[in-house]
């Protein structure tokens, strides 16, 4: 297995920090904290570069708040300066890990996403049912309190298999420890989204290369397995839960990890997916309205809002949602 060393100087290079700043300010250019940072942009970047280089950088305390979308979740928000560091880190190490991620891991990855995951799922449905001519089943899984229970020591050990740069590992540990516990990662951080894939890549390999499961798709901690045999899926569920408990110190959410007949449609990523069509679930409609209102509050730039709305509509177009999209536009009076 290829390993990597001497990466840390790439993280704190001025060029990388400037690129990270550009990414961190995207859609936030009119925010007061961005404007304040930009007043002395070069000085701020040079100061941050020096702190990272001599290992005196310390992240600020996370700001936490609760949202209901419709689930109640605790979101942890890092300062703009710390978000810049997160981007700088991911700029360097994400391409390394992306090479080893399986094809059917779709969250928080370039050229992946929900739409492509659902297209892939539709292909799996056709194959497993032999074009809707055979009965089949699916196992829908969810990991219990995933972001709250990730074991940071195990995560660092997993990253350490590829990254042998001790200073870079120190920075990763510093970001994780800022959560205030040895368990869990702050929901809302760019790094947490990336680390979520790194952690469950261990599960992906177990499923694909140990259990040799063919029809498997994962999006963060939600994943689906299709098979013609309900008994086989029951065996898979037991093996997967044992692997999670023994190797990653996490476990399946028993109430949300069940086997269903495929004719009922697969509940995945906000849609009920059938052989011929998809239906947007009711809770997804409520979430959609909440997020559009949130975008309206967060984004001052009208053009940025339109681009985000267009991206949302592109995702909705994969299902029968014409009237929904029409009503959204009407309600916004666009």
XYZ file of N, CA, C and O in Angstrom, residues 18-142:
500
model
N -4.301 30.291 0.293
C -5.101 31.241 -0.482
C -6.240 30.510 -1.198
O -7.385 30.996 -1.230
N -5.937 29.339 -1.745
C -6.980 28.528 -2.388
C -8.058 28.142 -1.364
O -9.261 28.197 -1.660
N -7.615 27.779 -0.176
C -8.546 27.412 0.901
C -9.435 28.595 1.276
O -10.639 28.434 1.508
N -8.827 29.780 1.335
C -9.592 30.999 1.628
C -10.670 31.224 0.569
O -11.823 31.547 0.885
N -10.324 31.038 -0.698
C -11.293 31.226 -1.783
C -12.466 30.243 -1.647
O -13.618 30.600 -1.886
N -12.160 29.024 -1.262
C -13.217 28.020 -1.087
C -14.078 28.330 0.130
O -15.303 28.172 0.097
N -13.435 28.760 1.213
C -14.155 29.026 2.457
C -15.099 30.224 2.319
O -16.137 30.279 2.987
N -14.742 31.194 1.472
C -15.569 32.398 1.320
C -16.687 32.224 0.300
O -17.552 33.097 0.144
N -16.688 31.115 -0.411
C -17.688 30.893 -1.459
C -19.095 30.991 -0.886
O -19.417 30.344 0.104
N -19.908 31.816 -1.494
C -21.296 32.083 -1.063
C -21.376 32.818 0.268
O -22.460 32.968 0.832
N -20.224 33.258 0.795
C -20.203 33.956 2.093
C -19.533 35.326 1.985
O -19.234 35.943 3.000
N -19.309 35.781 0.777
C -18.492 36.979 0.566
C -19.022 38.219 1.274
O -18.251 39.115 1.620
N -20.322 38.293 1.501
C -20.906 39.486 2.121
C -21.073 39.357 3.634
O -21.610 40.274 4.265
N -20.619 38.255 4.184
C -20.699 38.079 5.632
C -19.691 38.989 6.330
O -18.573 39.195 5.837
N -20.074 39.488 7.485
C -19.205 40.420 8.215
C -17.847 39.811 8.545
O -16.811 40.475 8.438
N -17.849 38.521 8.955
C -16.585 37.900 9.349
C -15.647 37.700 8.163
O -14.427 37.709 8.321
N -16.209 37.536 6.972
C -15.371 37.414 5.771
C -14.802 38.781 5.408
O -13.614 38.904 5.106
N -15.642 39.789 5.436
C -15.198 41.155 5.123
C -14.089 41.585 6.081
O -13.084 42.194 5.678
N -14.254 41.249 7.363
C -13.254 41.592 8.364
C -11.928 40.885 8.095
O -10.854 41.493 8.188
N -11.991 39.605 7.728
C -10.784 38.830 7.433
C -10.071 39.398 6.206
O -8.838 39.432 6.139
N -10.859 39.874 5.246
C -10.291 40.356 3.984
C -9.659 41.737 4.102
O -8.895 42.138 3.208
N -9.962 42.465 5.159
C -9.364 43.787 5.339
C -7.838 43.696 5.369
O -7.127 44.570 4.863
N -7.351 42.636 6.015
C -5.896 42.413 6.118
C -5.599 40.987 5.650
O -4.995 40.196 6.359
N -6.081 40.695 4.460
C -6.034 39.327 3.947
C -4.633 38.742 3.948
O -4.392 37.663 4.498
N -3.686 39.435 3.332
C -2.322 38.901 3.234
C -1.706 38.701 4.613
O -1.100 37.649 4.881
N -1.877 39.672 5.487
C -1.336 39.545 6.847
C -1.973 38.364 7.594
O -1.290 37.616 8.299
N -3.277 38.207 7.430
C -3.977 37.104 8.099
C -3.506 35.744 7.592
O -3.331 34.799 8.368
N -3.291 35.651 6.284
C -2.827 34.380 5.708
C -1.383 34.081 6.133
O -1.057 32.925 6.452
N -0.545 35.109 6.138
C 0.854 34.922 6.551
C 0.923 34.527 8.027
O 1.708 33.641 8.406
N 0.106 35.155 8.854
C 0.072 34.836 10.280
C -0.387 33.390 10.507
O 0.206 32.640 11.297
N -1.428 32.986 9.785
C -1.918 31.619 9.895
C -0.876 30.630 9.397
O -0.656 29.567 10.005
N -0.215 30.981 8.310
C 0.847 30.130 7.770
C 1.950 29.904 8.799
O 2.410 28.768 9.004
N 2.352 30.966 9.465
C 3.420 30.861 10.475
C 2.979 29.975 11.639
O 3.744 29.126 12.117
N 1.750 30.173 12.119
C 1.238 29.366 13.233
C 1.215 27.879 12.880
O 1.583 27.029 13.696
N 0.781 27.574 11.672
C 0.746 26.178 11.232
C 2.173 25.617 11.113
O 2.443 24.485 11.525
N 3.057 26.418 10.578
C 4.434 25.958 10.353
C 5.147 25.625 11.652
O 5.837 24.596 11.755
N 4.985 26.489 12.676
C 5.721 26.266 13.936
C 4.860 25.559 14.988
O 5.217 25.482 16.165
N 3.695 25.062 14.528
C 2.807 24.238 15.374
C 2.246 24.990 16.593
O 2.073 24.408 17.666
N 1.948 26.264 16.394
C 1.300 27.029 17.462
C -0.168 27.308 17.154
O -0.864 27.936 17.955
N -0.634 26.847 15.996
C -2.039 27.052 15.626
C -2.964 26.317 16.593
O -2.746 25.148 16.926
N -4.000 27.018 17.045
C -5.028 26.433 17.901
C -6.397 26.836 17.368
O -6.654 28.029 17.168
N -7.287 25.896 17.138
C -8.629 26.262 16.664
C -9.436 26.949 17.752
O -9.237 26.701 18.945
N -10.321 27.827 17.341
C -11.210 28.508 18.279
C -12.321 27.553 18.725
O -12.592 26.540 18.069
N -12.967 27.891 19.821
C -14.066 27.074 20.315
C -15.192 27.032 19.288
O -15.502 28.042 18.642
N -15.807 25.873 19.145
C -16.918 25.719 18.215
C -18.159 26.434 18.742
O -18.415 26.442 19.943
N -18.910 27.025 17.830
C -20.216 27.580 18.193
C -21.279 26.548 17.856
O -21.330 26.054 16.719
N -22.097 26.191 18.817
C -23.104 25.158 18.595
C -24.510 25.745 18.595
O -24.791 26.702 19.314
N -25.352 25.164 17.766
C -26.762 25.554 17.744
C -27.588 24.363 17.270
O -27.067 23.415 16.666
N -28.866 24.391 17.549
C -29.777 23.287 17.243
C -30.646 23.662 16.049
O -31.154 24.783 15.959
N -30.795 22.709 15.117
C -31.725 22.916 14.006
C -32.731 21.769 13.995
O -32.472 20.684 14.514
N -33.870 22.004 13.360
C -34.921 20.991 13.220
C -35.260 20.909 11.731
O -35.897 21.807 11.195
N -34.837 19.801 11.056
C -35.002 19.778 9.600
C -35.406 18.420 8.997
O -34.868 18.042 7.956
N -36.390 17.680 9.431
C -37.209 17.858 10.619
C -36.589 17.245 11.879
O -37.054 17.496 12.978
N -35.516 16.450 11.713
C -34.865 15.877 12.892
C -34.124 16.957 13.666
O -33.609 17.907 13.086
N -34.075 16.786 14.974
C -33.321 17.716 15.806
C -31.845 17.336 15.766
O -31.489 16.191 16.074
N -31.007 18.286 15.374
C -29.572 18.008 15.267
C -28.764 19.156 15.847
O -29.153 20.320 15.726
N -27.634 18.800 16.444
C -26.722 19.808 16.955
C -25.646 20.084 15.906
O -24.893 19.196 15.533
N -25.604 21.311 15.447
C -24.628 21.726 14.444
C -23.514 22.507 15.137
O -23.774 23.372 15.974
N -22.285 22.186 14.777
C -21.118 22.875 15.346
C -20.455 23.705 14.245
O -20.072 23.158 13.213
N -20.348 24.990 14.501
C -19.814 25.897 13.494
C -18.427 26.386 13.891
O -18.240 26.938 14.978
N -17.468 26.191 13.010
C -16.112 26.679 13.238
C -15.986 28.116 12.773
O -16.758 28.589 11.931
N -14.996 28.824 13.300
C -14.728 30.189 12.852
C -14.274 30.159 11.394
O -13.838 29.121 10.881
N -14.364 31.290 10.718
C -13.948 31.368 9.318
C -12.487 30.969 9.162
O -12.116 30.246 8.239
N -11.662 31.422 10.074
C -10.226 31.109 10.041
C -9.988 29.603 10.138
O -9.151 29.039 9.427
N -10.733 28.937 11.015
C -10.587 27.489 11.168
C -11.139 26.737 9.960
O -10.579 25.713 9.542
N -12.208 27.265 9.375
C -12.750 26.636 8.165
C -11.737 26.706 7.027
O -11.649 25.796 6.201
N -10.988 27.788 7.011
C -9.927 27.932 6.023
C -8.887 26.814 6.197
O -8.438 26.202 5.219
N -8.535 26.505 7.439
C -7.586 25.419 7.723
C -8.166 24.081 7.294
O -7.457 23.225 6.740
N -9.456 23.881 7.517
C -10.103 22.630 7.110
C -9.999 22.435 5.605
O -9.703 21.329 5.125
N -10.255 23.509 4.864
C -10.135 23.428 3.404
C -8.691 23.152 2.994
O -8.438 22.353 2.079
N -7.754 23.816 3.664
C -6.336 23.613 3.343
C -5.935 22.157 3.548
O -5.192 21.578 2.742
N -6.409 21.565 4.634
C -6.115 20.163 4.930
C -6.728 19.242 3.879
O -6.052 18.368 3.319
N -8.014 19.453 3.603
C -8.708 18.583 2.652
C -8.175 18.731 1.228
O -8.164 17.756 0.461
N -7.717 19.928 0.875
C -7.111 20.118 -0.450
C -5.983 19.126 -0.700
O -5.783 18.656 -1.825
N -5.242 18.814 0.356
C -4.052 17.963 0.214
C -4.362 16.479 0.393
O -3.871 15.645 -0.380
N -5.169 16.144 1.389
C -5.333 14.710 1.676
C -6.560 14.064 1.014
O -6.590 12.844 0.839
N -7.556 14.875 0.643
C -8.741 14.274 0.027
C -8.430 13.523 -1.266
O -8.920 12.409 -1.476
N -7.600 14.085 -2.172
C -7.285 13.346 -3.403
C -6.594 12.003 -3.132
O -6.755 11.053 -3.903
N -5.832 11.926 -2.053
C -5.137 10.684 -1.704
C -6.130 9.582 -1.352
O -6.037 8.451 -1.844
N -7.114 9.934 -0.518
C -8.088 8.930 -0.080
C -9.153 8.660 -1.140
O -9.680 7.546 -1.215
N -9.447 9.664 -1.938
C -10.470 9.474 -2.970
C -10.089 8.359 -3.933
O -10.957 7.674 -4.483
N -8.795 8.154 -4.102
C -8.318 7.084 -4.990
C -8.661 5.693 -4.465
O -8.784 4.744 -5.244
N -8.778 5.566 -3.147
C -9.019 4.234 -2.576
C -10.472 4.011 -2.165
O -10.844 2.910 -1.763
N -11.309 5.056 -2.239
C -12.726 4.882 -1.936
C -13.380 4.027 -3.018
O -13.017 4.118 -4.197
N -14.361 3.232 -2.632
C -15.058 2.401 -3.612
C -15.938 3.277 -4.499
O -16.309 4.394 -4.132
N -16.305 2.761 -5.636
C -17.111 3.517 -6.593
C -18.480 3.877 -6.032
O -19.028 4.941 -6.320
N -19.057 2.993 -5.213
C -20.430 3.177 -4.747
C -20.543 3.849 -3.386
O -21.491 3.621 -2.635
N -19.586 4.709 -3.065
C -19.674 5.626 -1.937
C -19.922 7.009 -2.542
O -19.081 7.523 -3.281
N -21.084 7.621 -2.239
C -21.527 8.771 -3.024
C -21.567 10.112 -2.304
O -21.801 11.133 -2.932
N -21.338 10.143 -1.002
C -21.482 11.411 -0.269
C -20.202 12.232 -0.272
O -19.104 11.684 -0.136
N -20.359 13.553 -0.428
C -19.243 14.496 -0.258
C -18.030 14.150 -1.109
O -16.889 14.239 -0.659
N -18.293 13.757 -2.349
C -17.214 13.433 -3.276
C -17.477 14.091 -4.621
O -18.623 14.172 -5.071
N -16.412 14.545 -5.249
C -16.525 15.182 -6.557
C -17.073 14.190 -7.575
O -16.677 13.017 -7.606
N -18.003 14.653 -8.403
C -18.634 13.842 -9.451
C -19.456 12.681 -8.898
O -19.661 11.676 -9.591
N -19.901 12.804 -7.654
C -20.797 11.788 -7.077
C -22.100 12.478 -6.700
O -22.690 13.151 -7.509
N -22.582 12.312 -5.469
C -23.777 13.012 -5.016
C -25.032 12.171 -5.059
O -25.045 11.028 -5.529
N -26.135 12.759 -4.585
C -27.389 12.012 -4.425
C -27.983 11.567 -5.758
O -28.474 10.445 -5.863
N -27.966 12.439 -6.746
C -28.579 12.089 -8.032
C -27.917 10.863 -8.649
O -28.591 9.939 -9.127
N -26.598 10.829 -8.626
C -25.888 9.688 -9.209
C -26.072 8.429 -8.374
O -26.113 7.318 -8.911
N -26.205 8.590 -7.062
C -26.474 7.440 -6.202
C -27.828 6.826 -6.538
O -27.977 5.603 -6.597
N -28.822 7.674 -6.782
C -30.167 7.188 -7.097
C -30.227 6.554 -8.484
O -30.950 5.579 -8.699
N -29.462 7.095 -9.424
C -29.386 6.488 -10.759
C -28.755 5.097 -10.665
O -29.214 4.136 -11.291
N -27.713 4.983 -9.860
C -27.047 3.696 -9.653
C -27.995 2.708 -8.981
O -28.039 1.527 -9.346
N -28.762 3.181 -8.005
C -29.724 2.326 -7.321
C -30.770 1.795 -8.293
O -31.141 0.618 -8.236
N -31.236 2.659 -9.194
C -32.218 2.242 -10.196
C -31.649 1.122 -11.075
O -32.354 0.159 -11.416
N -30.389 1.234 -11.403
C -29.725 0.194 -12.210
C -29.667 -1.120 -11.439
O -29.898 -2.203 -11.999
N -29.356 -1.034 -10.136
C -29.316 -2.226 -9.291
C -30.692 -2.892 -9.204
O -30.798 -4.128 -9.217
N -31.746 -2.079 -9.083
C -33.109 -2.619 -8.995
C -33.436 -3.412 -10.255
O -33.999 -4.511 -10.183
N -33.084 -2.875 -11.402
C -33.355 -3.573 -12.663
C -32.604 -4.903 -12.744
O -33.139 -5.916 -13.181
N -31.347 -4.881 -12.306
C -30.529 -6.086 -12.399
C -31.002 -7.180 -11.438
O -31.116 -8.345 -11.810
N -31.242 -6.784 -10.156
C -31.583 -7.784 -9.143
C -32.954 -8.413 -9.397
O -33.212 -9.560 -9.036
N -33.865 -7.659 -10.068
C -35.206 -8.177 -10.360
C -35.305 -8.746 -11.768
O -36.389 -9.185 -12.179
N -34.183 -8.763 -12.476
C -34.175 -9.218 -13.865
C -35.251 -8.478 -14.656
O -36.148 -9.061 -15.255
N -35.135 -7.151 -14.628
C -36.092 -6.260 -15.293
C -37.520 -6.469 -14.796
O -38.461 -6.633 -15.574
N -37.633 -6.455 -13.476
C -38.932 -6.493 -12.792
C -39.680 -7.815 -12.986
O -40.915 -7.858 -12.891
N -38.948 -8.888 -13.218
C -39.600 -10.189 -13.427
C -39.382 -11.154 -12.263
O -39.913 -12.262 -12.269
N -38.614 -10.748 -11.248
C -38.315 -11.625 -10.115
C -38.502 -10.882 -8.793
O -38.273 -9.674 -8.717
N -38.901 -11.611 -7.751
C -39.006 -11.032 -6.415
C -37.618 -10.850 -5.811
O -36.744 -11.706 -5.979
N -37.425 -9.753 -5.107
C -36.143 -9.504 -4.439
C -36.388 -8.696 -3.163
O -37.503 -8.227 -2.908
N -35.305 -8.541 -2.380
C -35.394 -7.836 -1.104
C -34.255 -6.829 -0.991
O -33.302 -6.861 -1.774
N -34.377 -5.954 0.005
C -33.268 -5.045 0.277
C -33.124 -4.830 1.775
O -34.101 -4.887 2.530
N -31.882 -4.637 2.174
C -31.535 -4.310 3.557
C -31.184 -2.832 3.604
O -30.250 -2.394 2.949
N -31.971 -2.071 4.351
C -31.724 -0.632 4.517
C -31.113 -0.421 5.890
O -31.688 -0.811 6.904
N -29.924 0.164 5.932
C -29.191 0.318 7.195
C -28.889 1.774 7.516
O -28.683 2.597 6.624
N -28.823 2.038 8.805
C -28.472 3.355 9.329
C -27.625 3.114 10.576
O -27.935 2.240 11.376
